[in-house]
C-alpha positions as a printed Julia matrix, in Angstrom:
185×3 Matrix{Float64}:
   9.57  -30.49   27.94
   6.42  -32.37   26.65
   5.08  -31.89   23.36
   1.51  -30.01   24.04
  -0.1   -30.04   20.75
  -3.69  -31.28   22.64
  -4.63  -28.21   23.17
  -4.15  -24.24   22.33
  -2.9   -24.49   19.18
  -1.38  -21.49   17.75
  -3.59  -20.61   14.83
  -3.54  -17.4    14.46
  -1.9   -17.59   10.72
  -4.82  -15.01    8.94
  -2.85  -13.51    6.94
  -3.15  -17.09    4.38
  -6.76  -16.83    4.52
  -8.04  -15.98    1.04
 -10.96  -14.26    2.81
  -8.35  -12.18    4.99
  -6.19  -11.4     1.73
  -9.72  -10.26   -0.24
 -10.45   -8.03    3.01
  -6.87   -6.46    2.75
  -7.58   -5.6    -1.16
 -11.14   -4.7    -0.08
  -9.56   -1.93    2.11
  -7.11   -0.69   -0.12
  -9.8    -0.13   -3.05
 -11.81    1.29   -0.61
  -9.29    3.97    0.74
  -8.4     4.74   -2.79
 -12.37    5.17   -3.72
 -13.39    7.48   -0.94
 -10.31    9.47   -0.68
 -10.97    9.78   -4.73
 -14.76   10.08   -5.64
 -16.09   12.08   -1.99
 -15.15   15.59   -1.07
 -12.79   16.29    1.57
 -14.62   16.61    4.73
 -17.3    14.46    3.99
 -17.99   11.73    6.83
 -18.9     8.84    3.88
 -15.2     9.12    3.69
 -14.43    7.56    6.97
 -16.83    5.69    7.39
 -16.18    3.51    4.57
 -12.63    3.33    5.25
 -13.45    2.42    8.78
 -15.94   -0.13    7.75
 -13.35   -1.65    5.09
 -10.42   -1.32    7.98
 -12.51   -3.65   10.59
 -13.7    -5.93    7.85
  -9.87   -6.79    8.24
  -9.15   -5.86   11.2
 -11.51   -8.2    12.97
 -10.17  -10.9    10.96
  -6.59  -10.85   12.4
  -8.02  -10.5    15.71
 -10.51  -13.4    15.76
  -8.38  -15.49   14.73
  -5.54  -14.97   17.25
  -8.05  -14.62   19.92
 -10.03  -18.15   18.71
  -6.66  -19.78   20.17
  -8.13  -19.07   23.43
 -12.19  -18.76   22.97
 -14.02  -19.87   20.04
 -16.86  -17.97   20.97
 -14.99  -14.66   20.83
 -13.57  -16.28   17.74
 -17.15  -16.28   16.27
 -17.97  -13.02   17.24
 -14.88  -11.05   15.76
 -15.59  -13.12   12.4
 -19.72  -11.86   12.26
 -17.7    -8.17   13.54
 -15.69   -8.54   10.13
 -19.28   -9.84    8.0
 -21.02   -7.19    9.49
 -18.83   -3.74    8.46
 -18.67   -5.4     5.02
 -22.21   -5.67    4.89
 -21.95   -1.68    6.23
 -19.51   -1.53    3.54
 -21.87   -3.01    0.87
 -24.68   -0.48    1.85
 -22.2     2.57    1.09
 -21.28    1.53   -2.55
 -24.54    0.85   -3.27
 -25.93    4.43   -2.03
 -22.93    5.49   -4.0
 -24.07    4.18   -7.15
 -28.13    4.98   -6.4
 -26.91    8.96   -5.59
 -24.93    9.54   -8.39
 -27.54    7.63  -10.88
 -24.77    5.06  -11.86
 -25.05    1.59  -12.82
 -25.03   -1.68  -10.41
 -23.66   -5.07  -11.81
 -26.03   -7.82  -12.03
 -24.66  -11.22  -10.35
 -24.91  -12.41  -13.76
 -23.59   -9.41  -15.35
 -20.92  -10.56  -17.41
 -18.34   -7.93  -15.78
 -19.61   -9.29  -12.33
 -18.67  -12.91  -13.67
 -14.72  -11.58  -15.11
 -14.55   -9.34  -11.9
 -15.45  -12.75   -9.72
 -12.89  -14.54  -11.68
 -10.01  -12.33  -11.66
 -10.76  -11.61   -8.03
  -9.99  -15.67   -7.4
  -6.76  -15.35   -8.79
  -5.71  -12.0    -7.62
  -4.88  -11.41   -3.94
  -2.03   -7.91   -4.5
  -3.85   -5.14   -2.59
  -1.53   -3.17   -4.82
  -2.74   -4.95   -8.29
  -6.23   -3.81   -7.24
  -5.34   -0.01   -6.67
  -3.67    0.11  -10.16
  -6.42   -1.37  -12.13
  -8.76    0.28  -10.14
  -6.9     3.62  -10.79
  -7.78    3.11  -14.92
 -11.82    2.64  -14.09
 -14.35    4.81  -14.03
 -16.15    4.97  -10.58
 -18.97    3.13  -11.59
 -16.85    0.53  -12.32
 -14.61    1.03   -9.34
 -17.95    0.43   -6.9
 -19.17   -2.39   -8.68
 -15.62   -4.01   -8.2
 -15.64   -3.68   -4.87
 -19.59   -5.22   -4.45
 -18.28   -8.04   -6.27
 -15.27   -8.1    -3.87
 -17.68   -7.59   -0.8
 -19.99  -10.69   -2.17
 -17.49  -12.88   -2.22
 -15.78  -11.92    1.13
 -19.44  -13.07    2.48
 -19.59  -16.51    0.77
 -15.63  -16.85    2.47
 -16.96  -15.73    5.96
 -19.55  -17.65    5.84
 -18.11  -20.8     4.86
 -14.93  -19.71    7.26
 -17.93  -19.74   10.4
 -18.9   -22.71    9.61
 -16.03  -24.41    9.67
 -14.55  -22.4    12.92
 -18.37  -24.38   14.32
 -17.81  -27.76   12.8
 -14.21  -27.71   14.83
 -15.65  -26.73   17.95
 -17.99  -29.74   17.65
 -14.79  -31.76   17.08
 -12.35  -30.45   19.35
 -14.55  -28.81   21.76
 -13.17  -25.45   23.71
 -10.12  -24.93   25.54
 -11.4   -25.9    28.74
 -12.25  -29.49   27.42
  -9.05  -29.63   25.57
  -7.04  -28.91   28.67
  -8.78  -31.9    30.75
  -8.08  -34.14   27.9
  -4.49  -32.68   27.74
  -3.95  -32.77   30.97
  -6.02  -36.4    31.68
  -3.46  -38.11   28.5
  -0.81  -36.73   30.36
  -1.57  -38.32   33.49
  -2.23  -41.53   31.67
   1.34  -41.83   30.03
   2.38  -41.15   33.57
């Protein structure tokens, strides 16, 4: 059997994308957040925890389904911006409703919270130290979380673009597969 590696590569390995990791500890602050600081019964509930969910969600699925369409590829990734932007709205309504505090981007707690948040990629980390804030704190965390998650989408698009002008789609992969082959032959 020839080796194939001209077209449909098998991606599909989100789970080592630091923006995919930041989405999973995202979601678990989040869960731990509504589930803590909203009554039970309230709909803010699941709706951030859906919003956090398909932040990550849409990751794992855009990038197995890129293999085969960059375009849905594309889509699934803006999916994944946009309920973090959704996301981003909800902790800052928190923080306006209950009078609280927002972080600066050059708060100096925004700045540590940035920094650790580089290092750090435990979903389970985040839930503990989370656990020992207040929920002022707790919301800013995750807007500094949510920020950065952006600037990694964004940069992940573009670089999910800049291939596509490279490589082109699977249908122009598979000619040029299939048209090397021929030419060996």
């Amino acid at each position: 059997m020839s080796d194939n590696k001209d077209f449909l590569p098998q991606r599909g390995n989100y789970e080592n994308l630091a923006v995919y990791k930041l989405a999973a500890c995202i979601y678990a602050v989040t869960y731990h957040f509504a589930n803590t600081y909203f009554s039970k019964g309230d709909r803010t509930i699941d709706q951030m925890v859906q919003a956090a969910r398909s932040g990550k969600q849409n990751i794992a699925e855009g990038s197995v389904d890129g293999i085969m369409s960059t375009e849905m590829e594309i889509k699934l990734m803006n999916v994944a911006r946009g309920s973090m932007h959704e996301l981003k709205a909800d902790y800052e309504d928190y923080l306006i409703h209950q009078e609280l505090e927002q972080w600066s981007s050059n708060d100096p707690r925004t700045i540590a919270t940035r920094r650790y948040c580089r290092n750090n990629s435990d979903p389970n980390v985040f839930i503990a130290k989370v656990k020992e804030r207040s929920p002022e704190t707790t919301a800013n965390i995750a807007l500094t979380m949510i920020h950065q998650f952006d600037y990694l989408m964004v940069r992940l698009i573009e670089s999910i673009k800049r291939r596509f002008l490279e490589q082109g789609g699977i249908k122009e992969q598979m000619y040029h597969a299939r048209k090397n082959h021929r030419d060996k032959q």
